[in-house]
Tab-separated table of C-alpha atoms in Angstrom:
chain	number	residue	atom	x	y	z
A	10	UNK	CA	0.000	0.000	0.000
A	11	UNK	CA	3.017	2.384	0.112
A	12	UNK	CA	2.412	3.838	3.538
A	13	UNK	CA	4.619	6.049	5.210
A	14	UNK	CA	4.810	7.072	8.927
A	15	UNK	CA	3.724	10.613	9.651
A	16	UNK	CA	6.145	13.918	9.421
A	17	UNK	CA	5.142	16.927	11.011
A	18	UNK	CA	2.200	18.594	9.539
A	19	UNK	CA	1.192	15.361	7.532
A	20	UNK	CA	-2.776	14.942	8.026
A	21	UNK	CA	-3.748	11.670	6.923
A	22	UNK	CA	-7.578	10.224	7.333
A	23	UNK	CA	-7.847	7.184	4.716
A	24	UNK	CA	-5.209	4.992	3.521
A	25	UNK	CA	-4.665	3.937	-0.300
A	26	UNK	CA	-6.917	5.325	-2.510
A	27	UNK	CA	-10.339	5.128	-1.254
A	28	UNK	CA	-12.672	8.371	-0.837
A	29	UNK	CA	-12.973	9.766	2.266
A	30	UNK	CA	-16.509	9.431	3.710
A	31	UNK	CA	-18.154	11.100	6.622
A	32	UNK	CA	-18.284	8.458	24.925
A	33	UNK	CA	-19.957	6.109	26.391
A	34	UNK	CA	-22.818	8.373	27.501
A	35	UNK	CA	-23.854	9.047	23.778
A	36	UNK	CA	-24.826	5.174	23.242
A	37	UNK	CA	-27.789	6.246	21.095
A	38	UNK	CA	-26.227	7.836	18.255
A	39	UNK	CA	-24.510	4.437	17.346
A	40	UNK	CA	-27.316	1.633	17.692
A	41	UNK	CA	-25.952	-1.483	16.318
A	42	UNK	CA	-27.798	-4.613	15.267
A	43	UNK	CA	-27.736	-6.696	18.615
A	44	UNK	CA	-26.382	-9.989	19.409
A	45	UNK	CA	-28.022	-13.092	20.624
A	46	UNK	CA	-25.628	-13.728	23.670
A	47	UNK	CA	-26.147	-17.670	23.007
A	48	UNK	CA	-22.488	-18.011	22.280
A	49	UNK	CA	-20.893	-16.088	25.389
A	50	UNK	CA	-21.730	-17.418	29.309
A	51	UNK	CA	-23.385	-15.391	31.660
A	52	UNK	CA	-21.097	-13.120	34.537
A	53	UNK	CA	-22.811	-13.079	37.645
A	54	UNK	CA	-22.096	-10.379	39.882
A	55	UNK	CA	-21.562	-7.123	41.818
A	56	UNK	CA	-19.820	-6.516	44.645
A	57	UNK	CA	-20.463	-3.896	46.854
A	58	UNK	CA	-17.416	-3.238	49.752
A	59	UNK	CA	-14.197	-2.282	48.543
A	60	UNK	CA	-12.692	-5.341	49.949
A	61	UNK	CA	-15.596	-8.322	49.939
A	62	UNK	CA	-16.381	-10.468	47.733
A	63	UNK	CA	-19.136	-9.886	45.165
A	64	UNK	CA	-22.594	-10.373	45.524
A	65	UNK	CA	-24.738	-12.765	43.032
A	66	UNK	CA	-26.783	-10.350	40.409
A	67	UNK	CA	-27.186	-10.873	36.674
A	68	UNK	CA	-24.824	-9.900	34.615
A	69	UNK	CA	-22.975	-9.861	30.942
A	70	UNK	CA	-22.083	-13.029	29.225
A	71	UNK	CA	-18.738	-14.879	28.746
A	72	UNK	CA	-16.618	-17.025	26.982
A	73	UNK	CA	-17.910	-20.065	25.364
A	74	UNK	CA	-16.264	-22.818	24.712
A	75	UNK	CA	-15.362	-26.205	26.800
A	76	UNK	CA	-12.779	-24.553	28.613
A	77	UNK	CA	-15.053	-21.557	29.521
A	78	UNK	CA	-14.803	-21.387	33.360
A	79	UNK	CA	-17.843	-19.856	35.566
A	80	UNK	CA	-15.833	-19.053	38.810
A	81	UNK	CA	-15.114	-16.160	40.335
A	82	UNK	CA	-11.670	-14.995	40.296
A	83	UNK	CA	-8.909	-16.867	42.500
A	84	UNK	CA	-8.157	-13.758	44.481
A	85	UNK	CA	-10.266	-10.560	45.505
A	86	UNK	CA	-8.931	-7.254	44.596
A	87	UNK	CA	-8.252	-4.784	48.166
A	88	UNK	CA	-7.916	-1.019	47.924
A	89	UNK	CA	-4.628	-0.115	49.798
A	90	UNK	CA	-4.650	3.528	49.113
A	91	UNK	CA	-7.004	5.952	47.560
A	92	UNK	CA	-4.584	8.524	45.994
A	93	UNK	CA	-6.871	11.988	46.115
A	94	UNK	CA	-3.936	14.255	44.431
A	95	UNK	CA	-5.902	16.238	42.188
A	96	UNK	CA	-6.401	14.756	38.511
A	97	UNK	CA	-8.845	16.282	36.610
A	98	UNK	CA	-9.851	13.680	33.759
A	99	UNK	CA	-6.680	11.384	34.181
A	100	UNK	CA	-6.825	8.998	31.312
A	101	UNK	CA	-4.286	6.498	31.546
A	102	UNK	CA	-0.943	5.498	33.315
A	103	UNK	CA	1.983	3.820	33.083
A	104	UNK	CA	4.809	3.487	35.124
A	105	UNK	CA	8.354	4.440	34.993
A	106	UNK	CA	11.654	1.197	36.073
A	107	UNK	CA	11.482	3.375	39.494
A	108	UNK	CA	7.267	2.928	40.378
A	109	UNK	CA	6.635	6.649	39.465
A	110	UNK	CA	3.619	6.932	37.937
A	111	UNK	CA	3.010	9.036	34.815
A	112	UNK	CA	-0.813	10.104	34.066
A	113	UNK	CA	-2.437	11.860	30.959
A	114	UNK	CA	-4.858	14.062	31.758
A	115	UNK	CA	-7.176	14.507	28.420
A	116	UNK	CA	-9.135	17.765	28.464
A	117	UNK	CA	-5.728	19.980	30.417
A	118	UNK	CA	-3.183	17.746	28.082
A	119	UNK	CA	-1.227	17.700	30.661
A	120	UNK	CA	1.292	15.059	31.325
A	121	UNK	CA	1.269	14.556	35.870
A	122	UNK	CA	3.621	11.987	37.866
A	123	UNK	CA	2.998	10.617	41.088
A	124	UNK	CA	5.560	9.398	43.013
A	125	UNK	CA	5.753	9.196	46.581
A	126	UNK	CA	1.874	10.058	47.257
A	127	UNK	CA	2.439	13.754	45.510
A	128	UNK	CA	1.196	14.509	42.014
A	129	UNK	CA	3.511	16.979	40.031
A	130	UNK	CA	2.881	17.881	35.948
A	131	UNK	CA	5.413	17.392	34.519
A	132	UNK	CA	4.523	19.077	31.416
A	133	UNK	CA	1.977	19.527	28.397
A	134	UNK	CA	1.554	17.970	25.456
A	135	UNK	CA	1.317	20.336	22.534
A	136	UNK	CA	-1.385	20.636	19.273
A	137	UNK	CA	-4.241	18.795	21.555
A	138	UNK	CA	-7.360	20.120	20.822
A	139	UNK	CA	-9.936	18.368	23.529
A	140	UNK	CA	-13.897	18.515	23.313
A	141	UNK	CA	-16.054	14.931	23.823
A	142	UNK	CA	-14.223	12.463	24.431
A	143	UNK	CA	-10.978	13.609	22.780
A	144	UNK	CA	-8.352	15.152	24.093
A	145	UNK	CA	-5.043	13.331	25.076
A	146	UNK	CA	-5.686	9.807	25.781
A	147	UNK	CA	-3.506	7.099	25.782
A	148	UNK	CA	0.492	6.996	26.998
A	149	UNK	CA	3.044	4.126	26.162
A	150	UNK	CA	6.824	3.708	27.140
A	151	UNK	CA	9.162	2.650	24.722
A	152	UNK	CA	10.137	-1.018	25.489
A	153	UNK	CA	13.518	0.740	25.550
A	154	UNK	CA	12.677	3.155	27.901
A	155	UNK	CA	15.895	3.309	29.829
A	156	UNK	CA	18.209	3.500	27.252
A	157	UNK	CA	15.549	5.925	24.632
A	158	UNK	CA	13.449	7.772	26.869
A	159	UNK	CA	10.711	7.397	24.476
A	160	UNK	CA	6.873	8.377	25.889
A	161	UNK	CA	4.376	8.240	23.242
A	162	UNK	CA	0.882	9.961	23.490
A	163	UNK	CA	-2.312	9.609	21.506
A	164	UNK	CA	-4.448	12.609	20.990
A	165	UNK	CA	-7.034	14.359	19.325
A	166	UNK	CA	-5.764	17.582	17.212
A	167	UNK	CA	-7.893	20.063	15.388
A	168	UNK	CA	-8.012	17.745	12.546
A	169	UNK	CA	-7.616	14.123	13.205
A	170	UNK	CA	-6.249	11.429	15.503
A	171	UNK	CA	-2.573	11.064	16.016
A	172	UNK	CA	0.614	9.597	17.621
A	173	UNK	CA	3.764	11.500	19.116
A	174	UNK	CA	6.605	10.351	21.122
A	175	UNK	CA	8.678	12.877	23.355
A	176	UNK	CA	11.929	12.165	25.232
A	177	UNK	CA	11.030	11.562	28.996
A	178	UNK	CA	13.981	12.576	30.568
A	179	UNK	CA	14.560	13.006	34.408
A	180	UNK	CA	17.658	15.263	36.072
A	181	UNK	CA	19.988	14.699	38.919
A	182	UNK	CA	17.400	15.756	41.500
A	183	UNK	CA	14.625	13.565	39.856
A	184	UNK	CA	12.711	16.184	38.245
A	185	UNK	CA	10.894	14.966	35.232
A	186	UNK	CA	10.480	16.934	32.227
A	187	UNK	CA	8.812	16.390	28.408
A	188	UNK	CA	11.244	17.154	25.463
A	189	UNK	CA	9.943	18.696	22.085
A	190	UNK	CA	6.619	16.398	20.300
A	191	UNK	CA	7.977	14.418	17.733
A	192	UNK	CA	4.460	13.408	15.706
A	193	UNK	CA	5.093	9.660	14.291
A	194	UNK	CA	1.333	8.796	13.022
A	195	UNK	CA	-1.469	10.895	11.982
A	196	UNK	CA	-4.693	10.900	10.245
A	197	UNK	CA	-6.538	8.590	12.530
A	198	UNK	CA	-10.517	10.255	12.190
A	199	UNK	CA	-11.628	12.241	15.048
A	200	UNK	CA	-15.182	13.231	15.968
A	201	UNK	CA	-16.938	14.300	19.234
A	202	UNK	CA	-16.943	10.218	20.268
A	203	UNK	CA	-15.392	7.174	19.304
A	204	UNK	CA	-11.854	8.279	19.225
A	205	UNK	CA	-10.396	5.013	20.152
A	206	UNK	CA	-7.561	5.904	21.913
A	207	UNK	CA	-5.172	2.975	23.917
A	208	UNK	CA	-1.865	2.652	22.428
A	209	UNK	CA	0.634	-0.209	24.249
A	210	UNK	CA	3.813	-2.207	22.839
A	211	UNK	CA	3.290	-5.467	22.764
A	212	UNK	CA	5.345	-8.869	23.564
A	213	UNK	CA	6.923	-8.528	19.950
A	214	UNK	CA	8.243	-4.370	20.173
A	215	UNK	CA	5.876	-2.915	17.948
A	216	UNK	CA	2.958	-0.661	19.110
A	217	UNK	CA	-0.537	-1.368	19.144
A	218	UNK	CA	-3.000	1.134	18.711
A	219	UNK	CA	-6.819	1.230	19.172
A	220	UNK	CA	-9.186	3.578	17.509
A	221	UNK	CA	-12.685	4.168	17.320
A	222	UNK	CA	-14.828	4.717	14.312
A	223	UNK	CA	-15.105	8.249	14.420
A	224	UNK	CA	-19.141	7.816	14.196
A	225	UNK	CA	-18.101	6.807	10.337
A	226	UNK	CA	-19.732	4.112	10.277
A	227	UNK	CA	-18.021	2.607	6.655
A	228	UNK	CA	-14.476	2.562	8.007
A	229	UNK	CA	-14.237	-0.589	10.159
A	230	UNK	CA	-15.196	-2.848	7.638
A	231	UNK	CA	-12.502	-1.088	4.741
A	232	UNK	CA	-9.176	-1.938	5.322
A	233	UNK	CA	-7.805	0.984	3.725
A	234	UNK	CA	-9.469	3.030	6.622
A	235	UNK	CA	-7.881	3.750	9.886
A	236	UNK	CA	-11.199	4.319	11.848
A	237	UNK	CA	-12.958	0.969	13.934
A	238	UNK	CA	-9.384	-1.345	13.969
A	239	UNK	CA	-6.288	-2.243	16.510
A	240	UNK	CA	-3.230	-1.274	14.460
A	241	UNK	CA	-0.033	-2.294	14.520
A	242	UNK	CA	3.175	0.032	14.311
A	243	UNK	CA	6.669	0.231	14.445
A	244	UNK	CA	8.185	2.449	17.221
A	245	UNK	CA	8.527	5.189	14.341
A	246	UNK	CA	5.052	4.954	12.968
A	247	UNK	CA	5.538	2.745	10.050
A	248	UNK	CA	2.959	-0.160	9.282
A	249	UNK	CA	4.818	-3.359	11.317
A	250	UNK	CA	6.422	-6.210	9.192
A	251	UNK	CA	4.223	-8.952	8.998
A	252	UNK	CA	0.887	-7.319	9.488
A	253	UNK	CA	-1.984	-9.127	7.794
A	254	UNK	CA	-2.770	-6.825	5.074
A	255	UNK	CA	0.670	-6.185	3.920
A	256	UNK	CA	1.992	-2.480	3.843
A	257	UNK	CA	-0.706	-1.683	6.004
A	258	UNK	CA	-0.969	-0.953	9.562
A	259	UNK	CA	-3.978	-2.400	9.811
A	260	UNK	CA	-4.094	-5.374	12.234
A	261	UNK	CA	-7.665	-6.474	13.227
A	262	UNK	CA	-10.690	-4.680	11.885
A	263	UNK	CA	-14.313	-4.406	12.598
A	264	UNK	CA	-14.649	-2.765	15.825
A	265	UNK	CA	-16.465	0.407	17.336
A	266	UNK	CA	-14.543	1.954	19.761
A	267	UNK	CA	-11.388	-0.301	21.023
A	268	UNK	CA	-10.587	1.025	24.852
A	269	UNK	CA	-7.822	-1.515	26.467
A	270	UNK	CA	-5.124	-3.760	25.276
A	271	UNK	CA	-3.311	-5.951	27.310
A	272	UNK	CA	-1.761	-9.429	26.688
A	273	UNK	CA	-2.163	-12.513	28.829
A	274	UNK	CA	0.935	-14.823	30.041
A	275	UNK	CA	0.935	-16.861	26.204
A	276	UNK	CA	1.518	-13.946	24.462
A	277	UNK	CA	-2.439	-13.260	23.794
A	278	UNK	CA	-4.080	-9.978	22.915
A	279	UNK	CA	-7.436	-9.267	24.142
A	280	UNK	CA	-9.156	-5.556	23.712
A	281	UNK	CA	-12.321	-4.208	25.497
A	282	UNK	CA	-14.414	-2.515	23.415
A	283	UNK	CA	-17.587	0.027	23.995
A	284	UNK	CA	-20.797	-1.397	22.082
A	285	UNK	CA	-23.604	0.866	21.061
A	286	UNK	CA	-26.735	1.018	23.314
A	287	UNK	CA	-25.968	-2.901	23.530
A	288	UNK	CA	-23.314	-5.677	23.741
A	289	UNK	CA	-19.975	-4.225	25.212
A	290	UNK	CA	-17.034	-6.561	24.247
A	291	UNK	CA	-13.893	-8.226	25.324
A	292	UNK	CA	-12.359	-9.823	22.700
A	293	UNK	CA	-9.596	-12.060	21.731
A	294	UNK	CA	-8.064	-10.491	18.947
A	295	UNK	CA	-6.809	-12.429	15.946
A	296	UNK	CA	-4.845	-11.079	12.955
A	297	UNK	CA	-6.817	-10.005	10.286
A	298	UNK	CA	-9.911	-11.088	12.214
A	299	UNK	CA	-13.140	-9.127	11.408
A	300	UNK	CA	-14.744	-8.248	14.965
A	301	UNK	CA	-18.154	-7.550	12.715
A	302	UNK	CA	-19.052	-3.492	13.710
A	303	UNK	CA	-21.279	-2.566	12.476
A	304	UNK	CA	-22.952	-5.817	11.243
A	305	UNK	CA	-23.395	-7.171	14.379
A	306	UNK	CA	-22.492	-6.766	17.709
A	307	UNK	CA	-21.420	-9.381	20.530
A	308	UNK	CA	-21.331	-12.561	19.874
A	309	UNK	CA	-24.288	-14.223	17.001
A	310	UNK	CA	-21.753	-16.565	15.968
A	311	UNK	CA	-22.047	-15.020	12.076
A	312	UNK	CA	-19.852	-16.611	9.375
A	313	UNK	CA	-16.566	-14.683	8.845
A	314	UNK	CA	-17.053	-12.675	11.870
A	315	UNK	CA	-15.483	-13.221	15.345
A	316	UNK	CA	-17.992	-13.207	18.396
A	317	UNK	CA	-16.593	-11.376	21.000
A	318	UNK	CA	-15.463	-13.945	24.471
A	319	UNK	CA	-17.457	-11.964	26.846
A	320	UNK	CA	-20.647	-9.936	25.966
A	321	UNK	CA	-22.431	-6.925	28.583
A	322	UNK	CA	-25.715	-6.968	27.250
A	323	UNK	CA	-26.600	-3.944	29.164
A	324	UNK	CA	-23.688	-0.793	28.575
A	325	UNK	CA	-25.242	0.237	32.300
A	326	UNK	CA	-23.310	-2.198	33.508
A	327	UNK	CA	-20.064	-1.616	31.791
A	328	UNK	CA	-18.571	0.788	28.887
A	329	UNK	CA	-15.169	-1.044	29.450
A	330	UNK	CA	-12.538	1.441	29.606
A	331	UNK	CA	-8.757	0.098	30.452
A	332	UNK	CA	-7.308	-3.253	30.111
A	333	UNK	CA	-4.730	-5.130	31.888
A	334	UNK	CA	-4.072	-8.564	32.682
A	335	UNK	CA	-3.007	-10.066	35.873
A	336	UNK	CA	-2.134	-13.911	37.213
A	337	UNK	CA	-4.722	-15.083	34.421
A	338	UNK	CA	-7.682	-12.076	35.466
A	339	UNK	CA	-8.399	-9.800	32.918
A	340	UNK	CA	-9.696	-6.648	35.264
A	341	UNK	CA	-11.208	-3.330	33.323
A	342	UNK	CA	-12.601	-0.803	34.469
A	343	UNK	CA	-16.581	0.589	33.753
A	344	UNK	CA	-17.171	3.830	32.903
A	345	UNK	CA	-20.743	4.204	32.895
A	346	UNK	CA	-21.094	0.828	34.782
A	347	UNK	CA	-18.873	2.543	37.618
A	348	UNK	CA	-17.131	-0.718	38.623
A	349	UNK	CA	-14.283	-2.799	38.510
A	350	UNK	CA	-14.733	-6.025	36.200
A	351	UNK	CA	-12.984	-9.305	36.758
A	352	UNK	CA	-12.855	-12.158	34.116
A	353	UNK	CA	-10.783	-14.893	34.397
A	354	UNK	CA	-9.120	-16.305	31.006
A	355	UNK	CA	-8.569	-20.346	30.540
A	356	UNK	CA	-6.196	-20.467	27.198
A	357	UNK	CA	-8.202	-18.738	24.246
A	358	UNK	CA	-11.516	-19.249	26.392
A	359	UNK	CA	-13.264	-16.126	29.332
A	360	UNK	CA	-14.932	-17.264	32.361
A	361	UNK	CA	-18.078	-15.553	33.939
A	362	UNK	CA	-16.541	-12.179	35.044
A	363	UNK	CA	-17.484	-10.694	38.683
A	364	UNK	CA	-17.838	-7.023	39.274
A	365	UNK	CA	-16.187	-5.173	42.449
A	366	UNK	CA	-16.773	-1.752	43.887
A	367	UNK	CA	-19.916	-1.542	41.816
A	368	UNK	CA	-20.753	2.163	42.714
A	369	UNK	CA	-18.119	2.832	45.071
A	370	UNK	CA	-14.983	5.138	43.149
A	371	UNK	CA	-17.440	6.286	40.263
A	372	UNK	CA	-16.450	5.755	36.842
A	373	UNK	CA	-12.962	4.230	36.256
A	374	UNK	CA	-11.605	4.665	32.919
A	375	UNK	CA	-8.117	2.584	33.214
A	376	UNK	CA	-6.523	-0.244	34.735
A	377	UNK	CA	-2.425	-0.373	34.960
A	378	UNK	CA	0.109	-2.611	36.711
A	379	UNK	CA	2.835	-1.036	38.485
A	380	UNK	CA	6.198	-2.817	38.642
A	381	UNK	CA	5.490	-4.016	42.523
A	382	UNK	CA	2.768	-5.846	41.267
A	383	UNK	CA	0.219	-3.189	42.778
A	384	UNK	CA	-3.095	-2.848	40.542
A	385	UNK	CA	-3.602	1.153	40.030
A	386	UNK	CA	-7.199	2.155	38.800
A	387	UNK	CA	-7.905	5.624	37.318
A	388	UNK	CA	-11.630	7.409	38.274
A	389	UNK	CA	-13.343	9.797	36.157
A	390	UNK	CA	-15.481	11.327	37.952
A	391	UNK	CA	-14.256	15.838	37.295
A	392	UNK	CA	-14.713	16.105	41.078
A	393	UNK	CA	-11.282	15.934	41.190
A	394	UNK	CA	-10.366	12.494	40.106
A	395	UNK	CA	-8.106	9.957	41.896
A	396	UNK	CA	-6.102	6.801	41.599
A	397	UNK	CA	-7.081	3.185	43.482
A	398	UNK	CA	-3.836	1.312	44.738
A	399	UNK	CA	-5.207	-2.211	44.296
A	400	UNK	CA	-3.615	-5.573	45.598
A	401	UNK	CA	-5.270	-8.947	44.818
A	402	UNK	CA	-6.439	-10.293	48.432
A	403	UNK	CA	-6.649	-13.844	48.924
């Protein structure tokens, strides 16, 4: 396809040849064509204390399959700390070889670190232009970090979707500050929702990108589009070798509004996904694999299409932000569901996932591992926001 990584200035919004064609709480704009949840099991529950276990209620539906399990997670997640330091809109976080945290906030654009219980920006991305649900949204360290000092950002300019990377560089007293914006992909469609947004490196080095379909509701099923897929990049924006479709960054397609990635101890991806006014997803992602939006949503068990391994048949009780995977649980967290989700994964197969904290912290848009092993969950609530230091209990 002849693809070439963003320069400075380059605004992108299709790729090849093909014409052009025109969060959570604006469900109705997007109605799918609903899913018969006959191919996903049922989750069962809600928990209500910030340390029991959860209560039995009806739920969304998970992973079929013989090896689907139906338990509840082996351990229960404890808050240790509630961090109230003064985010406003933190979006997501990862964490530096030391345990610092380092948090984008999406309507300020402001890059923050916490370490030691204090929040301090440490500076501001440039060219975001927030409004909806764009703004700047997801952050990724270079696998590299120590010896590159890479961050990269995704964010919402005046005129698309994009990717930068700016040197992260701390000095001799430990003060952290953001060198010049270095834009490596553009061109990814923008709109007032759906703007995707999680960006990780995976297992393999390259970088993985969600986006949303831009309320364009052609471009998951085209190829040549960047709207409604998980791409797959090189650290310098270029399409990664071996990606299904050639010279193409493309990497899955057929999805509304990706939200989390995170891979499981075999190497796995799996991506939670907002569905319209029904059917939010996790899914196992495959290369190349069609995730049906907007055909169908969920799991119907269409030919050519992948069903999704867990299905929330009601977005009240979910709008799964963040991913991440830990000791075999997938946990994200619920925006408009306001809880914590736990599903446990068997191999390619999700058992029945268990909520925790359901109205306790508000909405919680993402889910991160720090490198003690500590669970750190993100609110969004603009009152101001905070950060949950979880540890799985026994």
């Amino acid at each position: 396809m002849g693809r070439h990584p963003a320069k400075r200035g380059n605004h992108r919004t299709r790729l090849g040849t093909a014409p052009a064609l025109a969060m959570i709480l604006m469900l109705a704009a997007c109605t799918g064509s609903p899913s018969s949840p006959g191919t996903a099991a049922t989750p069962g529950g809600t928990a209500g204390s910030s340390s029991a276990g959860p209560t039995a209620g009806a739920g969304p539906t998970a992973g079929a399959g013989p090896a689907a399990g139906a338990g509840t997670p082996a351990r229960t997640p404890e808050v240790v700390e509630k961090l109230d330091v003064g985010l406003q809109l933190p979006w997501s976080a990862v964490f530096l070889p030391d345990g610092t945290a380092v948090i984008s906030e999406r309507d300020s654009a402001q890059v923050k670190s916490i370490r030691d219980g204090q929040a301090t920006t440490i500076g501001e991305v440039p060219d975001v232009d927030p409004g909806g649900e764009g703004g700047l949204l997801g952050l990724a360290l270079s696998p590299a970090f120590q010896a590159d000092q890479w961050l990269y950002a995704y964010f919402t300019s005046a005129s698309d979707n994009r990717i930068a990377r700016m040197k992260l560089a701390e000095d001799a007293g430990g003060t952290l500050t953001l060198g010049e914006a270095e834009v490596i992909f553009s061109g990814m469609p923008k709109a007032s929702t759906h703007n995707g947004g999680r960006i990780r490196f995976g297992p393999d080095g390259f970088l993985y990108v969600g986006t949303g379909d831009s309320q364009r509701r052609e471009q998951p099923q085209d190829t040549t589009a960047l709207g409604g897929k998980i791409l797959r990049l090189t650290p310098e924006g270029r399409p990664a070798p071996g990606n299904p479709f050639g010279d193409n960054p493309v990497y899955s397609y057929g999805h509304r509004n990706v939200q989390g990635l995170a891979w499981d101890s075999e190497g796995r991806l799996w991506a939670s996904e907002f569905g319209p006014d029904v059917d939010d997803e996790l899914n196992l992602i495959t290369p190349g694999g069609n995730y049906g939006w907007p055909t169908v949503t969920g799991a119907p068990g269409r030919n050519g299409l992948i069903d999704a391994k867990v299905v929330w048949p009601s977005t009240s009780e979910a709008s799964p932000s963040g991913l991440e995977i830990v000791d075999g649980v997938a946990y994200t967290g619920a925006l408009r569901g306001q809880r914590l989700w736990a599903v446990p994964l068997n191999g390619e197969s999700a058992g029945t996932p268990v909520a925790y904290f359901t109205g306790q912290y508000g909405r919680l848009r993402d889910v991160a591992r720090a490198p003690d092993g500590a669970i750190w969950v993100l609110s969004n609530n603009r009152n101001p926001d905070f950060a949950l230091i979880l540890r799985a209990g026994s």
